[in-house]
Short mmCIF file of C-alpha atoms and ligand atoms in Angstrom, two decimals:
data_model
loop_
_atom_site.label_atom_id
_atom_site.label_comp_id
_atom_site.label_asym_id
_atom_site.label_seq_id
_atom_site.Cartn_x
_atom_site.Cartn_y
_atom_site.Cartn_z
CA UNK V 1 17.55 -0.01 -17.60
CA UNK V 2 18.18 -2.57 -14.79
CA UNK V 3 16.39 -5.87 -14.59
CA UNK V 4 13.75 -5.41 -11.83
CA UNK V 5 11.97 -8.14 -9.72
CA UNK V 6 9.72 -7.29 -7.07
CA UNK V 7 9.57 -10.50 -4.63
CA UNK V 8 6.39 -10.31 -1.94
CA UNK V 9 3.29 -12.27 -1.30
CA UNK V 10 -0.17 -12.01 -2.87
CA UNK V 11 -1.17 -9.41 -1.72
CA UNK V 12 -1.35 -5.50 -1.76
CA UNK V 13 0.58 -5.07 1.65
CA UNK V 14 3.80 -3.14 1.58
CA UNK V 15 4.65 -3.40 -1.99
CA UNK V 16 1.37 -2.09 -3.86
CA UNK V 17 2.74 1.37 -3.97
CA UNK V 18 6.40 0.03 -5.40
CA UNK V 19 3.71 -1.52 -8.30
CA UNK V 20 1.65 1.74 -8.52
CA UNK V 21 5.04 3.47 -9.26
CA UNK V 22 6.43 0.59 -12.03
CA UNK V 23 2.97 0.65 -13.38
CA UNK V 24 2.92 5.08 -13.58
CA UNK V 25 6.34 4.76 -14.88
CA UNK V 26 5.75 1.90 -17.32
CA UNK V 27 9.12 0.72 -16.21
CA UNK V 28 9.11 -3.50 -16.87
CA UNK V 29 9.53 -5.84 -13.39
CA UNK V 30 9.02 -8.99 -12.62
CA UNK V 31 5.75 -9.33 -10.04
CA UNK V 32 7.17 -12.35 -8.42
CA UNK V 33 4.30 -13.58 -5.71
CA UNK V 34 5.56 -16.10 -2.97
CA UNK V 35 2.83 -18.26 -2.21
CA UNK V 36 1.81 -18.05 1.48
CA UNK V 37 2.50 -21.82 1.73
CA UNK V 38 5.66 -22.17 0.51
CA UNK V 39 6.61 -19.07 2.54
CA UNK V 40 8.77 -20.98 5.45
CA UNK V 41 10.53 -22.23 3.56
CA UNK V 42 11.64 -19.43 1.47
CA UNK V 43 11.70 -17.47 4.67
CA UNK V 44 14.69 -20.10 5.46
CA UNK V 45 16.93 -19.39 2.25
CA UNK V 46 16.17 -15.36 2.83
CA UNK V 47 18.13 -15.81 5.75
CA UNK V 48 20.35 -18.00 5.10
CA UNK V 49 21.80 -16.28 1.82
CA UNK V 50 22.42 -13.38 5.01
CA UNK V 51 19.49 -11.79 4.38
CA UNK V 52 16.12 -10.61 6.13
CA UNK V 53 13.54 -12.61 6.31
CA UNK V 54 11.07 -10.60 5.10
CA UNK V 55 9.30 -9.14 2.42
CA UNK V 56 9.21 -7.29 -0.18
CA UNK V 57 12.44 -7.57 -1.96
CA UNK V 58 13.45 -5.68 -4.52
CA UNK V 59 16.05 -7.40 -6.80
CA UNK V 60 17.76 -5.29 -9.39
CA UNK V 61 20.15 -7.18 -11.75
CA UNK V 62 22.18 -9.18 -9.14
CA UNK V 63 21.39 -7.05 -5.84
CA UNK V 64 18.86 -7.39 -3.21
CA UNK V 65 17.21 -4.64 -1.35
CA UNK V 66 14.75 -4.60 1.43
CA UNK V 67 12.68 -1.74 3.59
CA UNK V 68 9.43 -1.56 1.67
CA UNK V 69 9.42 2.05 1.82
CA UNK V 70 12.75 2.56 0.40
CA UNK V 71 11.90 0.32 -2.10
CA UNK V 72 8.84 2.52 -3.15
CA UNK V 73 10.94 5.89 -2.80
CA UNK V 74 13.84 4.55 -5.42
CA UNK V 75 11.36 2.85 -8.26
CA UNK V 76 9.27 6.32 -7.21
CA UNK V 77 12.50 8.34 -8.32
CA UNK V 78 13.20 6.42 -11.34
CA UNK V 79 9.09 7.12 -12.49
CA UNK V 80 9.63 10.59 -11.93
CA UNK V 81 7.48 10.86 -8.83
CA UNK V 82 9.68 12.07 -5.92
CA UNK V 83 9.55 15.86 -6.21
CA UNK V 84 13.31 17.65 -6.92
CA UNK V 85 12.76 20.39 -4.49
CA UNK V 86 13.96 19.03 -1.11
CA UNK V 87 11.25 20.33 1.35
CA UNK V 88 8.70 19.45 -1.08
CA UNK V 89 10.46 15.86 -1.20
CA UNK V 90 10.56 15.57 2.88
CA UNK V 91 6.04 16.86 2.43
CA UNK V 92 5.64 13.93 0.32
CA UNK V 93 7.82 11.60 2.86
CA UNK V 94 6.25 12.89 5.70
CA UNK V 95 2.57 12.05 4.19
CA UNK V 96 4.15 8.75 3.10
CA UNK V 97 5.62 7.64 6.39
CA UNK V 98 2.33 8.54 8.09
CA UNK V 99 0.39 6.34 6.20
CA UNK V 100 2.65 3.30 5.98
CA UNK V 101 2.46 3.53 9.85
CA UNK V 102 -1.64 3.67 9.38
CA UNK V 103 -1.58 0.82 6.54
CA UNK V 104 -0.01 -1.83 8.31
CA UNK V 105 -2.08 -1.37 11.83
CA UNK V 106 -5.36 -1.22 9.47
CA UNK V 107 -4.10 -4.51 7.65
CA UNK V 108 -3.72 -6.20 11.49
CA UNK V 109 -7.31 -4.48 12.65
CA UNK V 110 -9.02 -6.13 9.31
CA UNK V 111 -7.92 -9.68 9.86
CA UNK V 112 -8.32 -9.33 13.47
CA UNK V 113 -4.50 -10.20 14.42
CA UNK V 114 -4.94 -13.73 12.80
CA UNK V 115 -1.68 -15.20 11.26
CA UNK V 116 -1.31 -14.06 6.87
CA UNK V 117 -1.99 -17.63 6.60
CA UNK V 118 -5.64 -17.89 7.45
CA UNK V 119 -6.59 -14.67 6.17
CA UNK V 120 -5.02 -14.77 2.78
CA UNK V 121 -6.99 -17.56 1.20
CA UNK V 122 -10.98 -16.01 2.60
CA UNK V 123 -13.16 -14.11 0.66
CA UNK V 124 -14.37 -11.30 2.73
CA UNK V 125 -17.73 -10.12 2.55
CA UNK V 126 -17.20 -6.50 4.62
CA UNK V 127 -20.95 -6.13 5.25
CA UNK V 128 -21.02 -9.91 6.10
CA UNK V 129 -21.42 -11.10 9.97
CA UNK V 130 -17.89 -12.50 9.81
CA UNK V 131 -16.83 -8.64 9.56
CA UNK V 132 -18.64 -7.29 12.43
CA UNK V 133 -15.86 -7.51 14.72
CA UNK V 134 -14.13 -4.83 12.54
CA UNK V 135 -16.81 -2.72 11.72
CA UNK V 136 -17.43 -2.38 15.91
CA UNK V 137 -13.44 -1.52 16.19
CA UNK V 138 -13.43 0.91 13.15
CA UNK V 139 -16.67 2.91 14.61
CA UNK V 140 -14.94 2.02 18.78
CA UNK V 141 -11.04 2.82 19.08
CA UNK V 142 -9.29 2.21 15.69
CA UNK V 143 -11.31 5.08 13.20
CA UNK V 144 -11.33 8.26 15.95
CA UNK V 145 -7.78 7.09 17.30
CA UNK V 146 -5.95 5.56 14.53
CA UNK V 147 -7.34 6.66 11.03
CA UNK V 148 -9.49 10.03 11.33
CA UNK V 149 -6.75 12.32 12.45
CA UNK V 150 -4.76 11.49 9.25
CA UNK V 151 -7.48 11.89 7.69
CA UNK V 152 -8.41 15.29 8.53
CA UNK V 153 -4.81 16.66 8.43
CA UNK V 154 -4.91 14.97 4.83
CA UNK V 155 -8.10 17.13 3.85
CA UNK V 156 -6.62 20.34 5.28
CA UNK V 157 -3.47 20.04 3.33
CA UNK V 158 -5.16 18.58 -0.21
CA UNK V 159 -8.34 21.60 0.40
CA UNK V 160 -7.72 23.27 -3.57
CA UNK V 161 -4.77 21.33 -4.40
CA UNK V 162 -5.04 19.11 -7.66
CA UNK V 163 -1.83 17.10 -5.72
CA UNK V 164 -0.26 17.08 -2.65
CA UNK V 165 3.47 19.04 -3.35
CA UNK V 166 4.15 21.68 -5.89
CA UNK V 167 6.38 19.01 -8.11
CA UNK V 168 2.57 17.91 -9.47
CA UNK V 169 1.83 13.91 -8.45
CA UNK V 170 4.09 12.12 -6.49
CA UNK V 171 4.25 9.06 -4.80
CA UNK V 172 2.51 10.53 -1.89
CA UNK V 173 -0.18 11.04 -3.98
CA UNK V 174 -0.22 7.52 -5.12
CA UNK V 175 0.05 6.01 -1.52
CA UNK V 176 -3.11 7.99 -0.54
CA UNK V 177 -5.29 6.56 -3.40
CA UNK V 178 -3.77 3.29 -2.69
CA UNK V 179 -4.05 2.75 0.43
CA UNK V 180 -7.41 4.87 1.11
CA UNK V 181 -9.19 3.02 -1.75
CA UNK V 182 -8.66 -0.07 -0.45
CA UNK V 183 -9.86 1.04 3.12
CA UNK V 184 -12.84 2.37 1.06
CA UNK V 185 -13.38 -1.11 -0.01
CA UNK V 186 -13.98 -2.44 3.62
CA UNK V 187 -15.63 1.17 4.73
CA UNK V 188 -17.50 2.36 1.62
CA UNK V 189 -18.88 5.65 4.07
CA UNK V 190 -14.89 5.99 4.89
CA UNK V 191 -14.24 9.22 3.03
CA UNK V 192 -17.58 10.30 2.85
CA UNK V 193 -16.22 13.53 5.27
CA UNK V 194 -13.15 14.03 3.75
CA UNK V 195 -13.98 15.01 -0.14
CA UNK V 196 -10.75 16.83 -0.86
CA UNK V 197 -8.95 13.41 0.02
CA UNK V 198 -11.76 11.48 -1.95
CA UNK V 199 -10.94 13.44 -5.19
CA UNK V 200 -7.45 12.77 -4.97
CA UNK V 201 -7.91 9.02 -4.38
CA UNK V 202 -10.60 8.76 -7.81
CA UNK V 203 -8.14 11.30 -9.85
CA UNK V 204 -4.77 8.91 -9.25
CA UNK V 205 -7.39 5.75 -9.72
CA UNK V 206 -8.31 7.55 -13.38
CA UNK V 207 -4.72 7.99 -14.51
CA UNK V 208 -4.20 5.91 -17.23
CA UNK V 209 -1.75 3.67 -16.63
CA UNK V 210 -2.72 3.38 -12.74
CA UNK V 211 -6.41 2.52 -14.15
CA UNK V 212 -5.01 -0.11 -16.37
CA UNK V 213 -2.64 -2.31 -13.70
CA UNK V 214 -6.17 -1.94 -11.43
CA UNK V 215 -8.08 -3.68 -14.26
CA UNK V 216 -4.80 -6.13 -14.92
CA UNK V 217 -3.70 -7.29 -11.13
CA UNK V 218 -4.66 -9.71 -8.96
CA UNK V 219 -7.24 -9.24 -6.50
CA UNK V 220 -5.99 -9.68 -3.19
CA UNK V 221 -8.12 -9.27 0.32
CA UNK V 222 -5.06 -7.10 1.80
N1 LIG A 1 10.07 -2.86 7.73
C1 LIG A 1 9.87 -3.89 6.76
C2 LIG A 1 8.87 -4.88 7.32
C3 LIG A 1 8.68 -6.05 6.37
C4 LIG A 1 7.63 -7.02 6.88
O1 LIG A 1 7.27 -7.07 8.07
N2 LIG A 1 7.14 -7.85 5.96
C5 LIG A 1 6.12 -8.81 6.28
C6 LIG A 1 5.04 -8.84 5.20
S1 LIG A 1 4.17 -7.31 5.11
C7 LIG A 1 6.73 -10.19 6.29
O2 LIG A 1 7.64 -10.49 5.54
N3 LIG A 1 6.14 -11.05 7.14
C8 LIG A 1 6.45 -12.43 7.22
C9 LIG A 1 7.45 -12.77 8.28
O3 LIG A 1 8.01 -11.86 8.93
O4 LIG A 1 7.66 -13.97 8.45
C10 LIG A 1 9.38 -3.27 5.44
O5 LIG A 1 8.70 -2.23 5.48
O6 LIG A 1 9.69 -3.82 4.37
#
Protein backbone atom coordinates (compact mmCIF):
# COMPACT_ATOMS: atom_id res chain seq x y z
CA UNK A 1 0.00 0.00 0.00
CA UNK A 2 1.19 3.57 -0.82
CA UNK A 3 2.24 6.03 1.83
CA UNK A 4 -0.73 8.47 2.15
CA UNK A 5 -0.72 12.09 3.55
CA UNK A 6 -3.66 14.13 3.49
CA UNK A 7 -2.40 17.96 3.71
CA UNK A 8 -5.49 20.61 4.59
CA UNK A 9 -6.35 22.90 7.40
CA UNK A 10 -8.21 22.23 10.66
CA UNK A 11 -11.03 21.81 9.68
CA UNK A 12 -13.81 19.52 8.16
CA UNK A 13 -14.05 21.54 4.78
CA UNK A 14 -13.29 19.68 1.61
CA UNK A 15 -11.33 16.87 2.94
CA UNK A 16 -13.68 15.31 5.77
CA UNK A 17 -15.14 12.91 3.32
CA UNK A 18 -11.38 11.83 1.93
CA UNK A 19 -11.04 11.02 6.09
CA UNK A 20 -14.52 9.36 6.33
CA UNK A 21 -13.29 7.07 3.45
CA UNK A 22 -9.47 6.30 5.09
CA UNK A 23 -11.25 5.92 8.33
CA UNK A 24 -14.25 3.17 6.57
CA UNK A 25 -11.39 1.64 4.85
CA UNK A 26 -8.96 1.52 7.77
CA UNK A 27 -6.38 2.40 5.21
CA UNK A 28 -3.27 4.36 7.37
CA UNK A 29 -2.59 8.37 6.27
CA UNK A 30 -1.03 10.93 7.60
CA UNK A 31 -3.77 13.82 8.84
CA UNK A 32 -1.35 16.57 8.24
CA UNK A 33 -3.29 20.01 9.49
CA UNK A 34 -1.69 23.37 8.23
CA UNK A 35 -2.23 25.80 10.79
CA UNK A 36 -4.30 28.77 9.55
CA UNK A 37 -1.36 31.04 10.53
CA UNK A 38 1.33 29.64 8.96
CA UNK A 39 -0.89 29.21 5.88
CA UNK A 40 0.79 32.17 3.60
CA UNK A 41 3.43 31.06 3.81
CA UNK A 42 2.94 27.55 2.86
CA UNK A 43 0.53 28.89 0.32
CA UNK A 44 3.97 30.43 -1.17
CA UNK A 45 6.03 27.04 -1.47
CA UNK A 46 2.58 25.29 -2.94
CA UNK A 47 3.13 27.43 -5.71
CA UNK A 48 6.28 27.76 -6.08
CA UNK A 49 7.17 23.88 -6.19
CA UNK A 50 4.47 24.55 -9.55
CA UNK A 51 1.72 23.72 -7.74
CA UNK A 52 -1.86 25.10 -6.66
CA UNK A 53 -2.19 26.94 -3.98
CA UNK A 54 -4.74 25.33 -2.38
CA UNK A 55 -5.95 22.73 -0.32
CA UNK A 56 -6.37 19.63 0.30
CA UNK A 57 -3.50 17.73 -1.05
CA UNK A 58 -3.26 14.42 -1.29
CA UNK A 59 0.37 13.10 -1.29
CA UNK A 60 0.91 9.48 -2.13
CA UNK A 61 4.56 8.25 -1.87
CA UNK A 62 6.32 11.05 -3.86
CA UNK A 63 3.22 12.55 -5.89
CA UNK A 64 0.92 15.33 -5.23
CA UNK A 65 -2.66 15.51 -6.16
CA UNK A 66 -5.22 18.17 -5.79
CA UNK A 67 -9.26 18.61 -6.61
CA UNK A 68 -10.80 17.67 -3.29
CA UNK A 69 -13.34 15.68 -4.91
CA UNK A 70 -11.06 13.57 -6.85
CA UNK A 71 -9.21 13.11 -3.97
CA UNK A 72 -12.31 11.63 -2.11
CA UNK A 73 -13.40 9.49 -5.29
CA UNK A 74 -9.72 7.62 -5.51
CA UNK A 75 -9.15 6.91 -1.48
CA UNK A 76 -13.24 6.12 -1.96
CA UNK A 77 -12.17 3.41 -4.65
CA UNK A 78 -9.36 2.03 -2.78
CA UNK A 79 -12.07 1.55 0.56
CA UNK A 80 -14.31 -0.15 -1.62
CA UNK A 81 -16.93 2.56 -1.75
CA UNK A 82 -17.37 3.68 -5.40
CA UNK A 83 -19.95 1.25 -6.79
CA UNK A 84 -18.53 -1.13 -9.97
CA UNK A 85 -21.60 -0.72 -12.00
CA UNK A 86 -21.07 2.47 -14.05
CA UNK A 87 -24.54 4.20 -13.88
CA UNK A 88 -24.73 3.34 -10.35
CA UNK A 89 -21.10 4.99 -10.05
CA UNK A 90 -22.25 8.33 -12.11
CA UNK A 91 -25.87 8.15 -9.09
CA UNK A 92 -23.39 8.30 -6.44
CA UNK A 93 -21.27 11.21 -8.37
CA UNK A 94 -24.14 13.00 -9.22
CA UNK A 95 -25.40 13.06 -5.36
CA UNK A 96 -21.75 13.83 -4.54
CA UNK A 97 -21.18 16.75 -6.86
CA UNK A 98 -24.49 18.24 -5.70
CA UNK A 99 -23.57 18.44 -2.32
CA UNK A 100 -19.97 19.59 -2.58
CA UNK A 101 -21.58 22.52 -4.55
CA UNK A 102 -24.14 22.92 -1.32
CA UNK A 103 -21.17 22.36 1.32
CA UNK A 104 -18.95 24.97 0.39
CA UNK A 105 -21.81 27.89 -0.10
CA UNK A 106 -23.20 26.63 3.49
CA UNK A 107 -19.50 26.87 4.91
CA UNK A 108 -19.43 30.80 3.36
CA UNK A 109 -23.31 31.43 4.69
CA UNK A 110 -22.12 30.14 8.39
CA UNK A 111 -19.16 32.42 8.81
CA UNK A 112 -20.91 35.12 7.09
CA UNK A 113 -18.20 35.59 4.15
CA UNK A 114 -15.50 36.49 6.83
CA UNK A 115 -11.87 35.47 5.85
CA UNK A 116 -10.90 31.29 7.35
CA UNK A 117 -8.79 33.32 9.53
CA UNK A 118 -11.25 34.89 11.90
CA UNK A 119 -13.62 32.20 11.88
CA UNK A 120 -11.37 29.27 12.51
CA UNK A 121 -10.17 30.08 15.99
CA UNK A 122 -14.28 31.08 17.55
CA UNK A 123 -16.30 28.90 19.35
CA UNK A 124 -19.72 29.13 17.97
CA UNK A 125 -22.61 28.98 20.04
CA UNK A 126 -25.48 28.36 17.03
CA UNK A 127 -28.35 29.42 19.32
CA UNK A 128 -26.09 32.31 20.55
CA UNK A 129 -26.87 36.12 19.36
CA UNK A 130 -23.60 36.09 17.43
CA UNK A 131 -25.48 33.41 15.12
CA UNK A 132 -28.55 35.25 14.39
CA UNK A 133 -27.42 36.59 11.24
CA UNK A 134 -27.40 32.96 9.94
CA UNK A 135 -30.28 31.62 11.44
CA UNK A 136 -32.36 34.84 9.59
CA UNK A 137 -30.48 33.73 6.12
CA UNK A 138 -31.10 29.92 6.64
CA UNK A 139 -35.05 30.56 7.42
CA UNK A 140 -34.78 33.99 4.37
CA UNK A 141 -32.93 32.95 0.98
CA UNK A 142 -30.22 30.29 1.70
CA UNK A 143 -32.62 27.08 3.25
CA UNK A 144 -35.77 27.36 0.48
CA UNK A 145 -33.15 28.38 -2.35
CA UNK A 146 -29.98 26.73 -1.61
CA UNK A 147 -30.41 23.63 0.75
CA UNK A 148 -34.20 22.33 0.74
CA UNK A 149 -34.41 21.29 -2.85
CA UNK A 150 -31.46 18.87 -2.31
CA UNK A 151 -32.94 17.97 0.34
CA UNK A 152 -36.15 16.83 -0.87
CA UNK A 153 -34.76 15.20 -4.07
CA UNK A 154 -32.41 13.40 -1.41
CA UNK A 155 -35.60 12.02 0.52
CA UNK A 156 -37.35 10.95 -2.68
CA UNK A 157 -34.45 8.95 -3.88
CA UNK A 158 -33.30 7.39 -0.17
CA UNK A 159 -37.62 6.75 0.57
CA UNK A 160 -37.00 2.53 1.45
CA UNK A 161 -33.49 2.41 0.53
CA UNK A 162 -31.02 1.21 3.37
CA UNK A 163 -28.26 3.26 0.85
CA UNK A 164 -28.30 5.35 -1.89
CA UNK A 165 -27.01 2.88 -5.14
CA UNK A 166 -27.51 -0.80 -5.46
CA UNK A 167 -23.48 -1.43 -4.81
CA UNK A 168 -24.70 -1.07 -0.82
CA UNK A 169 -22.78 2.23 0.92
CA UNK A 170 -20.78 4.35 -0.99
CA UNK A 171 -19.16 7.44 -0.67
CA UNK A 172 -22.30 9.22 -1.52
CA UNK A 173 -23.64 7.83 1.34
CA UNK A 174 -20.86 9.02 3.46
CA UNK A 175 -20.89 12.67 2.06
CA UNK A 176 -24.62 12.92 3.03
CA UNK A 177 -24.04 11.97 6.75
CA UNK A 178 -21.07 14.13 6.66
CA UNK A 179 -21.96 16.95 5.48
CA UNK A 180 -25.80 16.93 6.71
CA UNK A 181 -24.68 16.14 10.30
CA UNK A 182 -22.67 18.86 10.57
CA UNK A 183 -25.43 21.25 9.13
CA UNK A 184 -27.54 19.47 11.82
CA UNK A 185 -25.13 20.79 14.27
CA UNK A 186 -25.86 24.54 13.41
CA UNK A 187 -29.77 23.63 12.51
CA UNK A 188 -30.71 20.88 14.99
CA UNK A 189 -34.70 21.15 13.33
CA UNK A 190 -32.66 20.77 9.80
CA UNK A 191 -33.82 17.29 8.90
CA UNK A 192 -36.64 17.20 11.00
CA UNK A 193 -38.81 16.92 7.36
CA UNK A 194 -36.67 14.80 5.65
CA UNK A 195 -36.52 11.36 7.85
CA UNK A 196 -35.46 9.05 5.06
CA UNK A 197 -32.27 11.38 4.73
CA UNK A 198 -32.06 11.55 8.66
CA UNK A 199 -31.76 7.69 8.89
CA UNK A 200 -29.14 7.54 6.48
CA UNK A 201 -27.07 10.30 8.13
CA UNK A 202 -27.43 8.32 12.00
CA UNK A 203 -26.88 4.72 10.15
CA UNK A 204 -23.30 5.90 8.37
CA UNK A 205 -22.64 7.93 11.91
CA UNK A 206 -23.20 4.19 13.71
CA UNK A 207 -20.81 2.31 11.45
CA UNK A 208 -18.12 1.30 13.37
CA UNK A 209 -15.21 2.58 12.20
CA UNK A 210 -16.98 5.99 11.04
CA UNK A 211 -18.27 6.15 14.87
CA UNK A 212 -14.80 5.67 16.11
CA UNK A 213 -12.70 8.56 13.92
CA UNK A 214 -16.00 10.85 15.20
CA UNK A 215 -15.04 10.05 18.82
CA UNK A 216 -11.04 10.30 17.79
CA UNK A 217 -10.85 13.72 15.52
CA UNK A 218 -10.55 17.03 16.14
CA UNK A 219 -13.38 19.22 16.58
CA UNK A 220 -13.42 21.81 14.13
CA UNK A 221 -16.28 24.76 13.72
CA UNK A 222 -16.32 24.01 9.75
N1 LIG B 1 -11.59 23.04 -6.34
C1 LIG B 1 -10.68 22.94 -5.24
C2 LIG B 1 -10.83 24.16 -4.37
C3 LIG B 1 -9.83 24.14 -3.23
C4 LIG B 1 -10.01 25.32 -2.30
O1 LIG B 1 -10.62 26.36 -2.63
N2 LIG B 1 -9.44 25.19 -1.10
C5 LIG B 1 -9.54 26.21 -0.10
C6 LIG B 1 -9.84 25.61 1.26
S1 LIG B 1 -11.41 24.83 1.30
C7 LIG B 1 -8.20 26.91 0.03
O2 LIG B 1 -7.16 26.31 -0.12
N3 LIG B 1 -8.29 28.20 0.40
C8 LIG B 1 -7.18 29.01 0.72
C9 LIG B 1 -6.67 29.84 -0.42
O3 LIG B 1 -7.16 29.69 -1.56
O4 LIG B 1 -5.76 30.63 -0.15
C10 LIG B 1 -10.96 21.64 -4.46
O5 LIG B 1 -12.13 21.20 -4.43
O6 LIG B 1 -10.02 21.05 -3.90
Amino acid sequence: MPNYKLTYFNAYGRSEITRWCFAYGGIPYTDERIDIEKWPTFKKELISRGLVGEMPILTVDNRELHESLAIARYIAKMAGLVPKDPLEAAVADACVDSLAGIGFQFRKMIRNNKPLKEFFPKTIDPSGPEFAEQRQNMEGDFGPNVIYPVLRRLELQLQDKKWLTSHGVSWADLLISQQFGFMRRYFPELLDEYPSVQTLVDRVRNIDSIKKWISARPHTNM
